[in-house]
């Protein structure tokens, strides 16, 4: 069995209505490549129109958080975005 890449399906369904908005925060190095890769992961599953991204850098400037606000129709889409982001080698934390 592969490692879990998203919160449990039951937890997502218990806390979110579908269709609706879903937020994912991905942390990694503060570089343009990481930021673009996180957004690419989401837009590879959803259309660009359904993904809004913002970023925030740590005080030290070494790390950043990319926040994705996703317009999703199903829990399957949420799980697919999590799975794509988990393929990023530079990912340090996601929730």
JSON list of C-alpha atoms in Angstrom, two decimals:
[
{"chain": "A", "resi": 1, "resn": "UNK", "atom": "CA", "xyz": [0.00, 0.00, 0.00]},
{"chain": "A", "resi": 2, "resn": "UNK", "atom": "CA", "xyz": [1.35, 3.45, -0.87]},
{"chain": "A", "resi": 3, "resn": "UNK", "atom": "CA", "xyz": [1.81, 6.13, 1.73]},
{"chain": "A", "resi": 4, "resn": "UNK", "atom": "CA", "xyz": [-1.09, 8.45, 2.34]},
{"chain": "A", "resi": 5, "resn": "UNK", "atom": "CA", "xyz": [-0.80, 11.70, 0.43]},
{"chain": "A", "resi": 6, "resn": "UNK", "atom": "CA", "xyz": [-4.00, 13.43, 1.53]},
{"chain": "A", "resi": 7, "resn": "UNK", "atom": "CA", "xyz": [-6.11, 13.64, 4.66]},
{"chain": "A", "resi": 8, "resn": "UNK", "atom": "CA", "xyz": [-8.47, 10.69, 4.88]},
{"chain": "A", "resi": 9, "resn": "UNK", "atom": "CA", "xyz": [-11.38, 10.75, 2.48]},
{"chain": "A", "resi": 10, "resn": "UNK", "atom": "CA", "xyz": [-13.77, 10.52, 5.42]},
{"chain": "A", "resi": 11, "resn": "UNK", "atom": "CA", "xyz": [-12.19, 13.55, 7.10]},
{"chain": "A", "resi": 12, "resn": "UNK", "atom": "CA", "xyz": [-12.41, 15.63, 3.94]},
{"chain": "A", "resi": 13, "resn": "UNK", "atom": "CA", "xyz": [-16.05, 14.67, 3.37]},
{"chain": "A", "resi": 14, "resn": "UNK", "atom": "CA", "xyz": [-16.94, 15.38, 7.01]},
{"chain": "A", "resi": 15, "resn": "UNK", "atom": "CA", "xyz": [-15.55, 18.91, 6.83]},
{"chain": "A", "resi": 16, "resn": "UNK", "atom": "CA", "xyz": [-16.21, 20.10, 3.28]},
{"chain": "A", "resi": 17, "resn": "UNK", "atom": "CA", "xyz": [-19.19, 20.37, 0.98]},
{"chain": "A", "resi": 18, "resn": "UNK", "atom": "CA", "xyz": [-18.80, 19.47, -2.68]},
{"chain": "A", "resi": 19, "resn": "UNK", "atom": "CA", "xyz": [-18.81, 21.21, -5.02]},
{"chain": "A", "resi": 20, "resn": "UNK", "atom": "CA", "xyz": [-17.04, 24.00, -3.18]},
{"chain": "A", "resi": 21, "resn": "UNK", "atom": "CA", "xyz": [-13.77, 25.63, -2.18]},
{"chain": "A", "resi": 22, "resn": "UNK", "atom": "CA", "xyz": [-10.83, 23.72, -0.73]},
{"chain": "A", "resi": 23, "resn": "UNK", "atom": "CA", "xyz": [-7.53, 25.12, 0.57]},
{"chain": "A", "resi": 24, "resn": "UNK", "atom": "CA", "xyz": [-4.15, 23.40, 0.46]},
{"chain": "A", "resi": 25, "resn": "UNK", "atom": "CA", "xyz": [-0.94, 24.85, 1.91]},
{"chain": "A", "resi": 26, "resn": "UNK", "atom": "CA", "xyz": [2.37, 23.54, 0.57]},
{"chain": "A", "resi": 27, "resn": "UNK", "atom": "CA", "xyz": [5.68, 24.50, 2.17]},
{"chain": "A", "resi": 28, "resn": "UNK", "atom": "CA", "xyz": [9.09, 24.33, 0.54]},
{"chain": "A", "resi": 29, "resn": "UNK", "atom": "CA", "xyz": [12.10, 26.39, -0.50]},
{"chain": "A", "resi": 30, "resn": "UNK", "atom": "CA", "xyz": [11.62, 30.03, -1.34]},
{"chain": "A", "resi": 31, "resn": "UNK", "atom": "CA", "xyz": [12.35, 29.80, -5.03]},
{"chain": "A", "resi": 32, "resn": "UNK", "atom": "CA", "xyz": [10.34, 30.42, -8.16]},
{"chain": "A", "resi": 33, "resn": "UNK", "atom": "CA", "xyz": [10.71, 26.81, -9.29]},
{"chain": "A", "resi": 34, "resn": "UNK", "atom": "CA", "xyz": [9.00, 25.38, -6.23]},
{"chain": "A", "resi": 35, "resn": "UNK", "atom": "CA", "xyz": [6.20, 27.93, -6.34]},
{"chain": "A", "resi": 36, "resn": "UNK", "atom": "CA", "xyz": [5.53, 27.30, -10.03]},
{"chain": "A", "resi": 37, "resn": "UNK", "atom": "CA", "xyz": [5.65, 23.54, -9.54]},
{"chain": "A", "resi": 38, "resn": "UNK", "atom": "CA", "xyz": [3.00, 23.62, -6.81]},
{"chain": "A", "resi": 39, "resn": "UNK", "atom": "CA", "xyz": [0.67, 25.63, -9.05]},
{"chain": "A", "resi": 40, "resn": "UNK", "atom": "CA", "xyz": [1.42, 23.32, -12.00]},
{"chain": "A", "resi": 41, "resn": "UNK", "atom": "CA", "xyz": [0.44, 20.31, -9.90]},
{"chain": "A", "resi": 42, "resn": "UNK", "atom": "CA", "xyz": [-2.95, 21.86, -9.18]},
{"chain": "A", "resi": 43, "resn": "UNK", "atom": "CA", "xyz": [-3.58, 23.07, -12.74]},
{"chain": "A", "resi": 44, "resn": "UNK", "atom": "CA", "xyz": [-2.62, 19.62, -14.01]},
{"chain": "A", "resi": 45, "resn": "UNK", "atom": "CA", "xyz": [-5.70, 18.29, -12.24]},
{"chain": "A", "resi": 46, "resn": "UNK", "atom": "CA", "xyz": [-7.99, 21.33, -12.42]},
{"chain": "A", "resi": 47, "resn": "UNK", "atom": "CA", "xyz": [-8.22, 24.10, -15.00]},
{"chain": "A", "resi": 48, "resn": "UNK", "atom": "CA", "xyz": [-6.30, 27.32, -14.32]},
{"chain": "A", "resi": 49, "resn": "UNK", "atom": "CA", "xyz": [-9.60, 29.11, -13.74]},
{"chain": "A", "resi": 50, "resn": "UNK", "atom": "CA", "xyz": [-10.28, 26.81, -10.77]},
{"chain": "A", "resi": 51, "resn": "UNK", "atom": "CA", "xyz": [-6.95, 27.46, -9.02]},
{"chain": "A", "resi": 52, "resn": "UNK", "atom": "CA", "xyz": [-5.98, 30.64, -7.15]},
{"chain": "A", "resi": 53, "resn": "UNK", "atom": "CA", "xyz": [-2.54, 30.75, -5.55]},
{"chain": "A", "resi": 54, "resn": "UNK", "atom": "CA", "xyz": [-0.90, 33.07, -3.06]},
{"chain": "A", "resi": 55, "resn": "UNK", "atom": "CA", "xyz": [2.47, 32.81, -1.40]},
{"chain": "A", "resi": 56, "resn": "UNK", "atom": "CA", "xyz": [4.10, 33.91, 1.80]},
{"chain": "A", "resi": 57, "resn": "UNK", "atom": "CA", "xyz": [7.78, 33.82, 2.68]},
{"chain": "A", "resi": 58, "resn": "UNK", "atom": "CA", "xyz": [9.17, 33.03, 6.11]},
{"chain": "A", "resi": 59, "resn": "UNK", "atom": "CA", "xyz": [10.93, 35.81, 7.99]},
{"chain": "A", "resi": 60, "resn": "UNK", "atom": "CA", "xyz": [14.29, 34.23, 7.26]},
{"chain": "A", "resi": 61, "resn": "UNK", "atom": "CA", "xyz": [13.48, 34.16, 3.55]},
{"chain": "A", "resi": 62, "resn": "UNK", "atom": "CA", "xyz": [14.53, 30.53, 3.20]},
{"chain": "A", "resi": 63, "resn": "UNK", "atom": "CA", "xyz": [11.09, 28.92, 2.95]},
{"chain": "A", "resi": 64, "resn": "UNK", "atom": "CA", "xyz": [7.71, 29.79, 1.54]},
{"chain": "A", "resi": 65, "resn": "UNK", "atom": "CA", "xyz": [4.14, 28.64, 1.82]},
{"chain": "A", "resi": 66, "resn": "UNK", "atom": "CA", "xyz": [2.09, 28.39, -1.35]},
{"chain": "A", "resi": 67, "resn": "UNK", "atom": "CA", "xyz": [-1.62, 28.54, -0.54]},
{"chain": "A", "resi": 68, "resn": "UNK", "atom": "CA", "xyz": [-3.92, 27.06, -3.16]},
{"chain": "A", "resi": 69, "resn": "UNK", "atom": "CA", "xyz": [-7.59, 27.95, -3.12]},
{"chain": "A", "resi": 70, "resn": "UNK", "atom": "CA", "xyz": [-9.24, 25.35, -5.29]},
{"chain": "A", "resi": 71, "resn": "UNK", "atom": "CA", "xyz": [-12.71, 25.29, -6.76]},
{"chain": "A", "resi": 72, "resn": "UNK", "atom": "CA", "xyz": [-13.46, 21.56, -6.66]},
{"chain": "A", "resi": 73, "resn": "UNK", "atom": "CA", "xyz": [-16.40, 19.42, -7.65]},
{"chain": "A", "resi": 74, "resn": "UNK", "atom": "CA", "xyz": [-15.47, 16.18, -5.89]},
{"chain": "A", "resi": 75, "resn": "UNK", "atom": "CA", "xyz": [-13.28, 14.73, -3.16]},
{"chain": "A", "resi": 76, "resn": "UNK", "atom": "CA", "xyz": [-11.48, 12.81, -5.93]},
{"chain": "A", "resi": 77, "resn": "UNK", "atom": "CA", "xyz": [-10.17, 16.11, -7.32]},
{"chain": "A", "resi": 78, "resn": "UNK", "atom": "CA", "xyz": [-8.83, 17.08, -3.89]},
{"chain": "A", "resi": 79, "resn": "UNK", "atom": "CA", "xyz": [-7.07, 13.74, -3.51]},
{"chain": "A", "resi": 80, "resn": "UNK", "atom": "CA", "xyz": [-5.60, 14.03, -7.00]},
{"chain": "A", "resi": 81, "resn": "UNK", "atom": "CA", "xyz": [-4.14, 17.48, -6.29]},
{"chain": "A", "resi": 82, "resn": "UNK", "atom": "CA", "xyz": [-2.61, 16.26, -3.02]},
{"chain": "A", "resi": 83, "resn": "UNK", "atom": "CA", "xyz": [-1.09, 13.27, -4.84]},
{"chain": "A", "resi": 84, "resn": "UNK", "atom": "CA", "xyz": [0.47, 15.50, -7.50]},
{"chain": "A", "resi": 85, "resn": "UNK", "atom": "CA", "xyz": [1.96, 17.90, -4.95]},
{"chain": "A", "resi": 86, "resn": "UNK", "atom": "CA", "xyz": [3.43, 14.96, -3.01]},
{"chain": "A", "resi": 87, "resn": "UNK", "atom": "CA", "xyz": [5.54, 14.12, -6.08]},
{"chain": "A", "resi": 88, "resn": "UNK", "atom": "CA", "xyz": [7.56, 17.32, -5.54]},
{"chain": "A", "resi": 89, "resn": "UNK", "atom": "CA", "xyz": [10.95, 16.47, -4.06]},
{"chain": "A", "resi": 90, "resn": "UNK", "atom": "CA", "xyz": [11.32, 19.93, -2.48]},
{"chain": "A", "resi": 91, "resn": "UNK", "atom": "CA", "xyz": [8.04, 19.67, -0.55]},
{"chain": "A", "resi": 92, "resn": "UNK", "atom": "CA", "xyz": [8.66, 19.87, 3.20]},
{"chain": "A", "resi": 93, "resn": "UNK", "atom": "CA", "xyz": [5.12, 20.11, 4.61]},
{"chain": "A", "resi": 94, "resn": "UNK", "atom": "CA", "xyz": [1.59, 20.08, 3.27]},
{"chain": "A", "resi": 95, "resn": "UNK", "atom": "CA", "xyz": [-1.84, 20.53, 4.83]}
]
